PDB file of C-alpha atoms in Angstrom:
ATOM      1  CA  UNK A   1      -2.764  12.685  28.922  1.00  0.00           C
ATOM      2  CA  UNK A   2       0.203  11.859  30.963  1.00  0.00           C
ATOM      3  CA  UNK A   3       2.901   9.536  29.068  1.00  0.00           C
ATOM      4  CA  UNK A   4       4.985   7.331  31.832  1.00  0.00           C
ATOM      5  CA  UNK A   5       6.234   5.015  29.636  1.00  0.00           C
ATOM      6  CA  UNK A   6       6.926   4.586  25.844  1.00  0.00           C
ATOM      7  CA  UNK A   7       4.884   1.445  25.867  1.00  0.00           C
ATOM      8  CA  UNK A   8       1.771   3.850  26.785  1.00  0.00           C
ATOM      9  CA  UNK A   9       1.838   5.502  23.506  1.00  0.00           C
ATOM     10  CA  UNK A  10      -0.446   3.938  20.922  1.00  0.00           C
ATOM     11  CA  UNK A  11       0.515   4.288  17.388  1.00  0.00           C
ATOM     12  CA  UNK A  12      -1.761   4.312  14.320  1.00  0.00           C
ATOM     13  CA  UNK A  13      -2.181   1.201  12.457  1.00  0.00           C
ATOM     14  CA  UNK A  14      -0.535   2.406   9.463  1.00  0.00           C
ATOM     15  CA  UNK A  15       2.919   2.965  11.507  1.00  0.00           C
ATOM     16  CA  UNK A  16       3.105  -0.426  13.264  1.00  0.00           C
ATOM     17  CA  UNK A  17       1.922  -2.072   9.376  1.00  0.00           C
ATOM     18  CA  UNK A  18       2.582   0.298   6.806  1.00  0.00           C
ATOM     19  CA  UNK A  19       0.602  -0.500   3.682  1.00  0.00           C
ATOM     20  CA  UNK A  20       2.693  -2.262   0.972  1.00  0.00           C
ATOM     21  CA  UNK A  21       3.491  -2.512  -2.962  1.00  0.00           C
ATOM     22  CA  UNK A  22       0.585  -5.427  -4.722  1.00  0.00           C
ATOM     23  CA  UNK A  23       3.394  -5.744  -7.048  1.00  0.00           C
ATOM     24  CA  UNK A  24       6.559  -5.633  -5.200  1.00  0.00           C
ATOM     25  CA  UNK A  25       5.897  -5.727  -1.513  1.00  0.00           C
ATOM     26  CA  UNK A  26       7.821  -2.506  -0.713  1.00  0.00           C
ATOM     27  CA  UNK A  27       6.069   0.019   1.873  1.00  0.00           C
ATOM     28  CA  UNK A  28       4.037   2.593   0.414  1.00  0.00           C
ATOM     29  CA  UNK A  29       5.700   5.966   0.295  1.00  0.00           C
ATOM     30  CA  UNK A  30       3.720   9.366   1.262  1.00  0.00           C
ATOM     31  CA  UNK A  31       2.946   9.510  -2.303  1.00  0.00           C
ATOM     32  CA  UNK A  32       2.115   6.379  -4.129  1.00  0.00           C
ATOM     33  CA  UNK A  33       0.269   5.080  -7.376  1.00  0.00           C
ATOM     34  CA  UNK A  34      -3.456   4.226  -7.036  1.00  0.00           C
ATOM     35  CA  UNK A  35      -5.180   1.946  -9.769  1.00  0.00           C
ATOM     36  CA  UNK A  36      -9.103   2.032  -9.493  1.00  0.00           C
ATOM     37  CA  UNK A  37     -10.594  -0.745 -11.332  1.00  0.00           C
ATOM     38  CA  UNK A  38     -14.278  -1.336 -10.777  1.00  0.00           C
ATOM     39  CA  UNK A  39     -14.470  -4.802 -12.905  1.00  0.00           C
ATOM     40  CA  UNK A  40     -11.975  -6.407 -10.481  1.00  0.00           C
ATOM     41  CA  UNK A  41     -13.245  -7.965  -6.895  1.00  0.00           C
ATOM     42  CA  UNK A  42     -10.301  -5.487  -5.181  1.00  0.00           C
ATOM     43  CA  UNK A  43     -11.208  -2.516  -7.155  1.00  0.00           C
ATOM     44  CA  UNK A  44      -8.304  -0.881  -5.859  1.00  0.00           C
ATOM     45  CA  UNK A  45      -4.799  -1.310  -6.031  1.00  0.00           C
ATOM     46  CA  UNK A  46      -1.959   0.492  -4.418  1.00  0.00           C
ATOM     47  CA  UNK A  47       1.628   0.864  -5.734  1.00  0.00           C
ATOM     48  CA  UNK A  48       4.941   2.212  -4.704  1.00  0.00           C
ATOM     49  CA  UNK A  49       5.786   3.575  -8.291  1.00  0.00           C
ATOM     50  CA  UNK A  50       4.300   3.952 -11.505  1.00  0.00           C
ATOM     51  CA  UNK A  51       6.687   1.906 -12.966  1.00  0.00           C
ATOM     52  CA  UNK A  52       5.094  -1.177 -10.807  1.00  0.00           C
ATOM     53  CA  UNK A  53       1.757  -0.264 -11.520  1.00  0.00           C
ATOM     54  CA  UNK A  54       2.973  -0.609 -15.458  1.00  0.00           C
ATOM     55  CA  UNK A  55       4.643  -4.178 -14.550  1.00  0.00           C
ATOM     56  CA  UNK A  56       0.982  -4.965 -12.623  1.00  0.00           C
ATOM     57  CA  UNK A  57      -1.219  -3.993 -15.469  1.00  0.00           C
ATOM     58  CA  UNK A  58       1.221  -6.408 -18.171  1.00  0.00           C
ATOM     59  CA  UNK A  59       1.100  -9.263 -15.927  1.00  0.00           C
ATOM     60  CA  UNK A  60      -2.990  -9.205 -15.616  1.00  0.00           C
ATOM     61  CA  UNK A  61      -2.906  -8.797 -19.673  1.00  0.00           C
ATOM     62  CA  UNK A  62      -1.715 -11.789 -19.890  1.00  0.00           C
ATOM     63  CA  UNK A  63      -3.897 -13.554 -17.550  1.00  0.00           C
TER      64      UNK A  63
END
């Protein structure tokens, strides 16, 4: 496949949106937190640091 211009290359979804923080709103890094919880209607929840993930989990306690 022949490349003419830049605009001809297609980039994966998570480059042109990168996934972000449910607690803070910060782009994922390469290695992030993951939170399974199968009670919840989004059983899963992604997180840019554990620390986040802690502030996540205190918040819904209090719900």
């Amino acid at each position: 496949m022949e490349v003419s211009n830049f605009t001809d290359i297609i980039l994966p979804k998570s480059i042109k949106q990168p996934e972000k923080c449910d607690y803070c709103g910060k782009p994922l890094p390469k290695r992030h937190v993951v939170h399974k919880n199968i009670s919840q209607e989004n059983s899963e929840h992604k997180f840019c640091s554990r620390l986040c993930k802690e502030k996540w989990c205190h918040e819904q306690a209090l719900k």
